[in-house]
């Protein structure tokens, strides 16, 4: 009696298959993830400014002008920084920042859990922690931003930048 055994998958095909399975699992995460970052509407101030000192994965990137940043007051002593989806250079997707719980003081330093959202092709809605340090004086907002311990599929995501903007108006 003769038995037949299946031939093993070729190495390139099995690697591709494992990669596709990993990507599929990232896109099928619970819908709870898509609800993160959604905030109730609040009065916001628009700060128009510049991103500088941009580093992505250890490489310096050119500054970006005319960048919008919103500050939403949550109460008399706490505000939230909201940075609409943006892209730098050849970045394959967009990044959004929504960092709440910032104490309303001249100087601030805050670590935000899952406040940065990356949307990349085949991998939407990835959330990361960040740290911000800055100042809000009069109509000027400036802060330094960096991702904290972020990685995607084993690849470290080093992202940092500085924002400096001037208040240009009221609500979004």
Short mmCIF file of C-alpha atoms in Angstrom, two decimals:
data_model
loop_
_atom_site.label_atom_id
_atom_site.label_comp_id
_atom_site.label_asym_id
_atom_site.label_seq_id
_atom_site.Cartn_x
_atom_site.Cartn_y
_atom_site.Cartn_z
CA UNK A 1 0.00 0.00 0.00
CA UNK A 2 1.33 3.35 -1.02
CA UNK A 3 0.77 6.53 1.02
CA UNK A 4 0.89 10.03 -0.32
CA UNK A 5 2.21 12.89 1.72
CA UNK A 6 1.67 16.52 0.90
CA UNK A 7 4.69 18.42 -0.27
CA UNK A 8 5.75 21.15 2.17
CA UNK A 9 5.07 24.74 1.15
CA UNK A 10 8.00 26.46 -0.48
CA UNK A 11 9.84 28.86 1.83
CA UNK A 12 8.91 32.06 -0.06
CA UNK A 13 5.24 31.07 -0.23
CA UNK A 14 5.03 30.14 3.45
CA UNK A 15 6.65 33.46 4.45
CA UNK A 16 4.17 35.36 2.30
CA UNK A 17 1.29 33.36 3.76
CA UNK A 18 2.41 34.10 7.34
CA UNK A 19 2.75 37.80 6.50
CA UNK A 20 -0.75 37.92 5.03
CA UNK A 21 -2.17 36.16 8.09
CA UNK A 22 -0.45 38.71 10.37
CA UNK A 23 -1.81 41.63 8.34
CA UNK A 24 -5.29 40.13 8.30
CA UNK A 25 -5.27 39.70 12.07
CA UNK A 26 -4.36 43.38 12.51
CA UNK A 27 -7.30 44.50 10.38
CA UNK A 28 -9.76 42.24 12.17
CA UNK A 29 -9.14 43.58 15.68
CA UNK A 30 -12.27 44.30 17.73
CA UNK A 31 -14.25 47.35 16.68
CA UNK A 32 -13.51 48.84 20.11
CA UNK A 33 -10.25 50.11 18.65
CA UNK A 34 -12.03 52.29 16.13
CA UNK A 35 -13.95 54.00 18.93
CA UNK A 36 -10.75 55.19 20.63
CA UNK A 37 -9.86 58.78 20.18
CA UNK A 38 -13.43 59.87 19.48
CA UNK A 39 -14.13 62.85 21.64
CA UNK A 40 -17.25 64.79 22.42
CA UNK A 41 -17.35 68.12 20.63
CA UNK A 42 -15.86 71.02 22.57
CA UNK A 43 -14.93 74.59 21.79
CA UNK A 44 -11.56 74.53 20.07
CA UNK A 45 -8.93 77.08 19.19
CA UNK A 46 -6.99 76.70 15.96
CA UNK A 47 -3.22 77.10 16.15
CA UNK A 48 -1.55 77.43 12.77
CA UNK A 49 2.14 76.68 12.76
CA UNK A 50 5.13 74.68 11.71
CA UNK A 51 6.45 71.19 12.34
CA UNK A 52 10.22 71.17 12.70
CA UNK A 53 12.93 68.86 14.04
CA UNK A 54 11.01 65.99 12.45
CA UNK A 55 12.57 62.55 12.81
CA UNK A 56 11.02 59.36 11.53
CA UNK A 57 12.79 56.06 12.13
CA UNK A 58 15.98 57.95 12.94
CA UNK A 59 15.98 60.04 9.75
CA UNK A 60 15.56 63.81 9.68
CA UNK A 61 12.71 65.09 7.54
CA UNK A 62 12.11 68.60 6.17
CA UNK A 63 9.98 71.03 8.16
CA UNK A 64 6.30 71.37 7.26
CA UNK A 65 4.53 74.75 7.25
CA UNK A 66 0.84 75.68 7.62
CA UNK A 67 0.09 72.83 10.01
CA UNK A 68 -3.17 72.95 11.98
CA UNK A 69 -3.37 72.01 15.65
CA UNK A 70 -6.50 72.39 17.78
CA UNK A 71 -6.72 72.96 21.51
CA UNK A 72 -10.06 71.90 22.99
CA UNK A 73 -10.86 73.04 26.51
CA UNK A 74 -12.33 70.23 28.61
CA UNK A 75 -12.83 72.42 31.69
CA UNK A 76 -11.13 75.39 33.36
CA UNK A 77 -7.92 73.50 34.12
CA UNK A 78 -7.62 70.77 31.45
CA UNK A 79 -7.31 70.89 27.68
CA UNK A 80 -6.82 68.43 24.84
CA UNK A 81 -4.41 68.74 21.91
CA UNK A 82 -5.93 67.54 18.66
CA UNK A 83 -3.79 67.19 15.60
CA UNK A 84 -5.76 66.24 12.46
CA UNK A 85 -4.47 63.47 10.19
CA UNK A 86 -1.23 64.51 8.51
CA UNK A 87 1.51 63.00 6.41
CA UNK A 88 5.22 63.81 6.24
CA UNK A 89 7.26 63.13 3.12
CA UNK A 90 6.76 59.65 1.69
CA UNK A 91 5.10 58.34 4.83
CA UNK A 92 2.87 55.44 3.67
CA UNK A 93 -0.12 56.57 5.73
CA UNK A 94 -1.34 59.28 8.06
CA UNK A 95 -0.88 60.07 11.73
CA UNK A 96 -3.44 61.70 14.05
CA UNK A 97 -2.84 62.97 17.59
CA UNK A 98 -5.50 63.39 20.28
CA UNK A 99 -3.90 63.90 23.68
CA UNK A 100 -6.27 64.76 26.52
CA UNK A 101 -5.70 65.53 30.16
CA UNK A 102 -3.17 68.30 29.57
CA UNK A 103 -3.15 70.59 32.60
CA UNK A 104 -3.69 74.23 31.72
CA UNK A 105 -0.44 75.78 32.87
CA UNK A 106 2.21 77.81 31.12
CA UNK A 107 4.45 74.73 30.88
CA UNK A 108 3.11 71.21 30.44
CA UNK A 109 4.47 67.69 30.30
CA UNK A 110 2.12 64.80 29.66
CA UNK A 111 2.27 61.14 28.69
CA UNK A 112 -0.78 60.03 26.73
CA UNK A 113 -1.93 56.42 26.36
CA UNK A 114 -3.00 55.33 22.87
CA UNK A 115 -3.37 58.93 21.70
CA UNK A 116 -1.56 58.57 18.38
CA UNK A 117 -3.35 56.82 15.55
CA UNK A 118 -1.52 55.58 12.48
CA UNK A 119 -3.55 54.63 9.42
CA UNK A 120 -1.46 52.80 6.86
CA UNK A 121 -2.54 50.71 3.88
CA UNK A 122 -3.60 47.25 5.10
CA UNK A 123 -3.02 48.33 8.73
CA UNK A 124 -5.56 50.98 9.76
CA UNK A 125 -6.27 52.18 13.29
CA UNK A 126 -2.99 51.38 15.05
CA UNK A 127 -2.70 53.24 18.37
CA UNK A 128 0.47 54.24 20.22
CA UNK A 129 1.50 56.10 23.37
CA UNK A 130 3.24 59.48 23.21
CA UNK A 131 4.92 62.06 25.41
CA UNK A 132 4.56 65.82 24.94
CA UNK A 133 6.35 68.71 26.62
CA UNK A 134 5.55 72.27 25.83
CA UNK A 135 4.37 75.78 26.61
CA UNK A 136 1.25 77.78 25.96
CA UNK A 137 1.77 81.50 26.48
CA UNK A 138 -0.69 84.07 25.17
CA UNK A 139 -1.55 83.08 21.61
CA UNK A 140 1.52 80.87 21.10
CA UNK A 141 1.61 77.09 21.49
CA UNK A 142 4.81 75.10 21.23
CA UNK A 143 5.58 71.53 22.17
CA UNK A 144 7.90 68.62 21.50
CA UNK A 145 6.32 65.28 20.64
CA UNK A 146 7.70 61.74 20.62
CA UNK A 147 6.24 58.27 20.35
CA UNK A 148 6.90 56.00 23.33
CA UNK A 149 7.92 52.34 22.83
CA UNK A 150 6.10 51.99 19.50
CA UNK A 151 6.69 49.16 17.04
CA UNK A 152 4.86 47.56 14.14
CA UNK A 153 5.55 43.94 13.27
CA UNK A 154 8.83 44.10 15.19
CA UNK A 155 9.99 47.32 13.50
CA UNK A 156 10.61 50.18 15.95
CA UNK A 157 8.68 53.36 15.19
CA UNK A 158 10.84 56.32 16.24
CA UNK A 159 8.85 59.47 15.53
CA UNK A 160 9.42 62.90 17.04
CA UNK A 161 8.80 66.50 16.06
CA UNK A 162 8.41 70.00 17.42
CA UNK A 163 5.33 72.15 16.82
CA UNK A 164 5.16 75.94 17.12
CA UNK A 165 1.96 77.75 16.23
CA UNK A 166 -0.02 80.92 16.78
CA UNK A 167 -3.71 81.03 17.63
CA UNK A 168 -5.72 81.89 14.53
CA UNK A 169 -9.33 81.39 15.46
CA UNK A 170 -12.10 79.68 17.35
CA UNK A 171 -13.92 76.41 16.91
CA UNK A 172 -13.20 73.80 14.25
#
